[in-house]
Coordinates of N, CA and C in Angstrom, one line a residue:
R1 N -51.3 76.8 38.9 CA -51.6 78.1 39.2 C -50.7 78.8 40.4
D2 N -50.4 79.9 40.1 CA -49.5 80.8 40.8 C -50.5 81.7 41.9
V3 N -50.9 81.1 43.2 CA -51.5 82.1 43.8 C -50.8 83.1 44.9
Y4 N -49.5 83.0 44.7 CA -48.6 83.7 45.7 C -48.2 84.9 45.1
G5 N -47.8 84.8 43.9 CA -47.4 86.3 43.1 C -46.1 86.6 43.6
Y6 N -46.2 88.2 43.9 CA -44.9 88.7 44.2 C -44.7 88.7 45.6
G7 N -45.9 88.2 46.3 CA -45.7 88.3 47.9 C -45.5 89.6 48.5
P8 N -44.5 89.5 49.4 CA -44.2 90.9 50.2 C -43.4 91.6 49.5
S9 N -42.7 91.2 48.3 CA -41.5 91.9 47.5 C -42.0 92.1 46.2
P10 N -43.0 93.2 45.7 CA -43.4 93.4 44.6 C -42.2 94.1 43.8
P11 N -42.0 94.1 42.4 CA -41.1 94.7 41.8 C -41.2 96.2 41.8
A12 N -40.3 97.0 41.6 CA -40.3 98.2 41.5 C -40.8 98.6 40.2
V13 N -41.9 99.7 40.1 CA -42.6 99.8 38.8 C -42.6 101.5 38.9
R14 N -42.2 102.0 37.5 CA -42.3 103.4 37.3 C -43.4 103.7 36.4
W15 N -44.4 104.4 36.6 CA -45.3 104.8 35.6 C -44.9 105.9 35.0
P16 N -45.6 106.2 33.6 CA -45.2 107.3 33.0 C -45.6 108.5 33.8
G17 N -44.8 109.9 33.9 CA -45.0 110.9 34.5 C -44.9 110.9 35.9
G18 N -44.4 109.6 36.6 CA -44.3 109.6 38.0 C -45.5 109.1 38.7
A19 N -46.5 108.6 37.7 CA -47.9 108.5 38.5 C -47.8 107.4 39.5
P20 N -48.8 107.3 40.5 CA -48.4 106.4 41.6 C -49.2 105.2 41.4
V21 N -50.1 105.2 40.4 CA -51.1 104.0 40.1 C -51.3 104.1 38.4
A22 N -51.5 102.8 37.7 CA -52.0 103.0 36.4 C -53.3 102.1 36.6
L23 N -54.2 102.8 35.7 CA -55.5 102.1 35.5 C -55.8 101.6 34.2
S24 N -56.3 100.4 34.1 CA -56.7 99.8 32.8 C -58.3 99.9 32.8
I25 N -58.8 100.7 32.0 CA -60.2 100.5 31.9 C -60.8 99.7 30.8
I26 N -61.6 98.8 31.3 CA -62.1 97.8 30.2 C -63.5 97.7 30.4
L27 N -64.3 98.0 29.3 CA -65.7 98.2 29.1 C -66.3 97.1 28.2
N28 N -67.0 96.2 28.9 CA -67.8 95.1 28.1 C -68.8 95.5 27.4
Y29 N -68.7 95.4 26.4 CA -70.1 95.6 25.4 C -70.7 94.4 24.8
E30 N -71.8 93.8 25.5 CA -72.4 92.4 24.8 C -73.6 92.6 24.7
E31 N -74.4 93.7 24.8 CA -75.7 93.9 24.7 C -76.0 93.9 23.0
G32 N -77.1 92.8 22.7 CA -77.3 92.4 21.4 C -76.7 91.1 21.1
G33 N -75.8 90.6 22.0 CA -75.3 89.2 21.5 C -75.4 88.1 22.3
E34 N -76.6 88.3 23.3 CA -77.0 87.3 24.4 C -78.0 86.4 23.7
N35 N -78.3 85.3 24.4 CA -79.3 84.4 23.9 C -80.7 85.3 24.1
C36 N -81.5 85.1 22.9 CA -82.8 85.8 22.9 C -83.5 85.2 21.6
L37 N -84.7 84.9 21.8 CA -85.5 84.5 20.8 C -85.6 85.4 19.6
A38 N -85.4 86.7 19.9 CA -85.4 87.7 18.7 C -84.1 87.6 17.9
H39 N -83.2 86.8 18.6 CA -81.8 86.5 17.7 C -81.7 85.0 17.0
G40 N -83.0 84.4 17.2 CA -83.0 83.1 16.7 C -82.7 82.0 17.5
D41 N -82.6 82.3 18.8 CA -82.0 81.2 20.0 C -83.4 80.7 20.5
G42 N -83.3 79.5 20.9 CA -84.2 78.8 21.5 C -84.8 78.9 22.9
Q43 N -84.0 79.9 23.5 CA -84.2 80.3 24.9 C -83.7 81.6 25.2
S44 N -84.3 82.4 26.3 CA -83.7 83.6 26.7 C -82.6 83.2 27.5
E45 N -81.8 84.4 27.5 CA -80.3 84.5 28.4 C -80.7 84.2 29.8
H46 N -80.0 83.2 30.5 CA -80.1 83.1 31.8 C -78.7 83.2 32.9
L47 N -77.6 82.8 32.0 CA -76.3 82.7 32.8 C -75.6 84.0 32.8
L48 N -75.4 84.7 31.7 CA -74.6 85.7 31.8 C -75.6 87.1 32.0
N49 N -76.0 87.5 33.2 CA -76.8 88.7 33.4 C -76.7 88.9 34.9
E50 N -77.4 89.9 35.3 CA -77.4 90.3 36.7 C -78.4 89.6 37.7
I51 N -79.2 88.7 37.2 CA -80.4 88.3 37.9 C -79.7 86.7 38.4
V52 N -79.3 86.8 39.8 CA -78.6 85.4 40.1 C -79.7 84.3 40.1
G53 N -79.6 83.5 39.5 CA -80.5 82.1 39.6 C -81.4 82.1 38.5
A54 N -81.3 83.0 37.7 CA -82.4 83.0 36.6 C -82.4 81.7 35.8
S55 N -83.5 81.4 35.5 CA -83.7 80.3 34.5 C -83.9 80.6 33.2
P56 N -83.4 79.6 32.3 CA -83.8 80.0 30.8 C -85.4 79.8 30.4
I57 N -85.8 80.7 29.9 CA -87.3 80.5 29.5 C -87.2 80.0 28.0
L58 N -87.9 78.7 27.8 CA -87.7 78.0 26.5 C -89.0 78.6 25.8
G59 N -88.4 78.9 24.4 CA -89.5 79.4 23.5 C -90.2 80.7 23.8
A60 N -89.7 81.6 24.9 CA -90.3 82.7 25.0 C -89.3 83.8 25.2
R61 N -89.3 85.1 25.2 CA -88.8 86.0 25.5 C -88.7 86.5 27.1
S62 N -87.6 86.9 27.6 CA -87.6 87.5 29.0 C -87.4 88.8 29.0
A63 N -88.7 89.4 29.4 CA -88.5 91.0 29.3 C -87.7 91.5 30.4
N64 N -87.6 90.9 31.7 CA -86.6 91.2 32.7 C -85.3 91.2 32.1
I65 N -84.7 90.3 31.5 CA -83.3 90.3 31.1 C -83.2 91.1 29.6
E66 N -84.0 91.0 28.8 CA -84.0 91.9 27.7 C -83.8 93.3 28.1
S67 N -84.5 93.8 29.1 CA -84.6 95.4 29.6 C -83.2 95.5 30.0
L68 N -82.6 94.6 30.8 CA -81.1 94.9 31.5 C -80.3 95.0 30.3
Y69 N -80.3 94.4 29.2 CA -79.4 94.5 28.0 C -79.6 95.8 27.3
D70 N -81.1 95.9 27.2 CA -81.3 97.1 26.3 C -80.9 98.4 27.1
Y71 N -80.9 98.6 28.2 CA -80.6 99.6 28.9 C -79.1 99.9 28.8
G72 N -78.4 98.8 28.8 CA -76.8 99.0 28.6 C -76.6 99.6 27.2
S73 N -77.4 99.1 26.2 CA -76.9 99.6 24.7 C -77.6 101.0 24.6
R74 N -78.7 101.2 25.0 CA -79.6 102.3 24.7 C -79.0 103.4 25.6
V75 N -78.5 103.5 27.0 CA -78.5 104.4 27.8 C -77.0 104.3 28.3
G76 N -76.9 103.3 29.0 CA -75.7 102.9 29.9 C -74.4 103.3 29.1
F77 N -74.2 102.6 27.9 CA -73.2 102.9 26.9 C -72.7 104.2 26.7
W78 N -73.7 105.0 26.3 CA -73.6 106.3 26.1 C -73.3 107.1 27.3
R79 N -73.9 106.8 28.3 CA -73.5 107.5 29.6 C -71.9 107.4 29.9
L80 N -71.5 106.1 29.8 CA -70.2 105.8 30.1 C -69.1 106.7 28.9
R81 N -69.7 106.6 27.6 CA -68.8 107.3 26.7 C -68.5 108.8 27.1
R82 N -69.7 109.1 27.5 CA -69.7 110.6 27.7 C -68.6 111.2 29.0
L83 N -68.8 110.2 30.0 CA -67.9 110.4 31.0 C -66.5 110.1 30.8
L84 N -66.1 109.0 30.1 CA -65.0 108.4 30.0 C -64.1 109.4 29.1
T85 N -64.9 109.9 28.1 CA -64.1 110.7 26.9 C -64.0 112.0 27.7
K86 N -64.8 112.7 28.4 CA -64.8 113.9 29.1 C -63.4 113.9 30.2
Y87 N -63.3 112.9 30.9 CA -62.3 112.9 32.1 C -61.0 112.3 31.5
L88 N -61.0 111.3 30.7 CA -59.8 110.6 30.3 C -59.5 110.9 29.0
G89 N -60.0 111.5 28.0 CA -59.7 112.0 26.7 C -59.8 110.7 25.8
A90 N -59.1 111.0 24.6 CA -59.3 109.9 23.7 C -58.1 108.8 23.8
G91 N -58.8 107.8 23.5 CA -57.9 106.5 23.4 C -57.5 105.6 24.7
K92 N -58.2 106.1 25.8 CA -57.7 105.3 27.1 C -58.8 104.3 27.5
V93 N -59.4 103.8 26.7 CA -60.5 102.5 27.1 C -60.2 101.4 26.1
T94 N -60.5 100.3 26.7 CA -60.6 99.2 25.8 C -62.0 98.5 26.1
V95 N -62.6 98.1 24.8 CA -63.7 97.6 24.9 C -63.7 96.2 24.4
F96 N -64.1 95.4 25.4 CA -64.3 93.8 25.1 C -65.5 93.7 24.5
A97 N -65.7 93.7 23.3 CA -66.9 93.8 22.5 C -67.5 92.4 21.8
V98 N -68.4 92.0 22.0 CA -69.2 90.9 21.2 C -69.7 91.4 19.7
G99 N -69.1 90.5 18.7 CA -69.3 90.8 17.4 C -70.8 91.0 17.2
M100 N -71.7 90.3 17.5 CA -73.2 90.4 16.9 C -73.8 91.7 17.8
A101 N -73.1 92.0 18.8 CA -73.6 93.2 19.6 C -73.3 94.4 18.7
L102 N -72.1 94.5 18.2 CA -71.7 95.6 17.3 C -72.3 95.7 16.1
E103 N -72.7 94.5 15.6 CA -73.5 94.5 14.2 C -74.7 95.1 14.5
R104 N -75.4 94.8 15.5 CA -76.7 95.5 16.0 C -76.7 96.7 16.4
N105 N -75.6 97.3 16.8 CA -75.5 98.7 17.0 C -74.4 99.4 16.3
V106 N -74.5 99.6 15.2 CA -73.4 100.2 14.5 C -73.0 101.6 15.0
V107 N -73.8 102.2 15.4 CA -73.7 103.6 15.8 C -72.8 103.7 17.1
A108 N -73.0 102.8 17.9 CA -72.2 102.5 19.2 C -70.7 102.1 18.8
A109 N -70.7 101.1 17.9 CA -69.4 100.5 17.2 C -68.6 101.9 16.5
C110 N -69.4 102.7 16.0 CA -68.4 103.7 15.3 C -68.2 105.0 16.5
A111 N -68.9 105.0 17.5 CA -68.6 106.0 18.7 C -67.5 105.6 19.5
M112 N -67.2 104.1 19.3 CA -66.1 103.6 20.1 C -64.9 103.9 19.3
L113 N -64.9 103.7 18.0 CA -63.8 104.1 17.1 C -63.7 105.6 17.1
Q114 N -64.5 106.3 17.1 CA -64.4 107.9 16.9 C -63.7 108.2 18.4
A115 N -63.9 107.7 19.4 CA -63.4 108.1 20.7 C -61.8 107.4 20.8
G116 N -61.5 106.9 19.8 CA -60.1 106.2 19.6 C -60.0 105.0 20.9
W117 N -61.1 104.3 21.0 CA -60.9 103.3 22.0 C -60.4 102.1 21.3
E118 N -59.8 101.3 21.9 CA -59.3 99.9 21.4 C -60.5 99.1 21.6
V119 N -60.9 98.4 20.4 CA -61.8 97.4 20.5 C -61.3 96.1 20.3
A120 N -61.7 95.2 21.3 CA -61.1 93.9 21.5 C -62.1 92.9 21.1
S121 N -61.9 91.8 20.5 CA -62.8 90.7 20.4 C -63.2 90.0 21.8
H122 N -64.5 89.8 21.8 CA -65.0 89.4 23.2 C -66.0 88.1 22.7
G123 N -65.6 87.4 21.6 CA -66.6 86.5 21.1 C -67.4 87.1 20.0
Y124 N -67.9 86.1 19.3 CA -69.1 86.7 18.4 C -70.4 86.8 19.1
R125 N -70.6 85.9 20.0 CA -71.9 86.1 20.6 C -71.4 85.9 22.3
W126 N -72.4 86.5 23.2 CA -72.3 86.6 24.4 C -72.7 85.3 25.3
W127 N -71.8 84.1 24.9 CA -72.0 82.8 25.3 C -70.8 82.4 26.0
N128 N -71.1 81.3 26.7 CA -70.0 80.4 27.5 C -69.5 79.5 26.2
Y129 N -68.5 79.8 25.8 CA -67.9 79.0 24.8 C -67.4 77.7 25.1
Q130 N -67.3 77.3 26.4 CA -66.6 75.8 26.9 C -67.0 74.7 26.2
D131 N -68.5 74.8 26.0 CA -69.1 73.6 25.6 C -69.9 73.9 23.7
V132 N -69.4 74.8 23.3 CA -69.8 75.2 21.9 C -69.0 74.1 20.9
D133 N -69.7 73.7 20.0 CA -69.0 72.6 19.2 C -68.0 73.5 18.1
K134 N -66.8 72.8 17.7 CA -65.7 73.2 17.0 C -66.2 74.0 15.9
A135 N -67.0 73.6 15.1 CA -67.5 74.1 13.7 C -68.4 75.4 14.2
T136 N -69.2 75.4 15.3 CA -70.0 76.7 15.5 C -68.9 77.9 16.0
E137 N -67.9 77.4 16.6 CA -66.7 78.3 17.1 C -65.9 78.8 16.0
M138 N -65.5 78.0 15.0 CA -64.9 78.3 14.0 C -65.4 79.4 13.0
G139 N -66.7 79.0 13.0 CA -67.9 80.0 12.2 C -67.7 81.3 12.8
H140 N -68.0 81.4 14.2 CA -68.1 82.8 14.7 C -66.7 83.4 14.7
I141 N -65.6 82.8 14.8 CA -64.3 83.4 14.6 C -64.1 83.7 13.3
A142 N -64.6 83.3 12.3 CA -64.5 83.7 11.0 C -65.4 85.1 10.6
R143 N -66.4 85.2 11.4 CA -67.2 86.5 10.9 C -66.4 87.7 11.7

């Protein structure tokens, strides 16, 4: 790993229009791709959420965690889309999107495209893929 970087001597960079800074705006869209009994999973989401130390609930849904994800897809996404398109214009956002989440909310997926946003793959499920078997991962990539 390179933990030093450029150190005290960064390269001279000239941004378009003489801008003093460049921003890369990335929006994660995973709502609908997390672990959930309603998706056929055996447990609720517990790792990839805002509740630190959450435990998986085996065989039952987690209202707390589902409500966090649902707020994102039902309200948060639309609020951010309005703000970003109003102040940045079209095509200024990259969305790291989970495939299953886009399948479950086609209206949001279409809104991303209509805004001219770049949609990048963030996997098919909102899972930690480190220990997922190869066959499952290949099936998800194929989707």
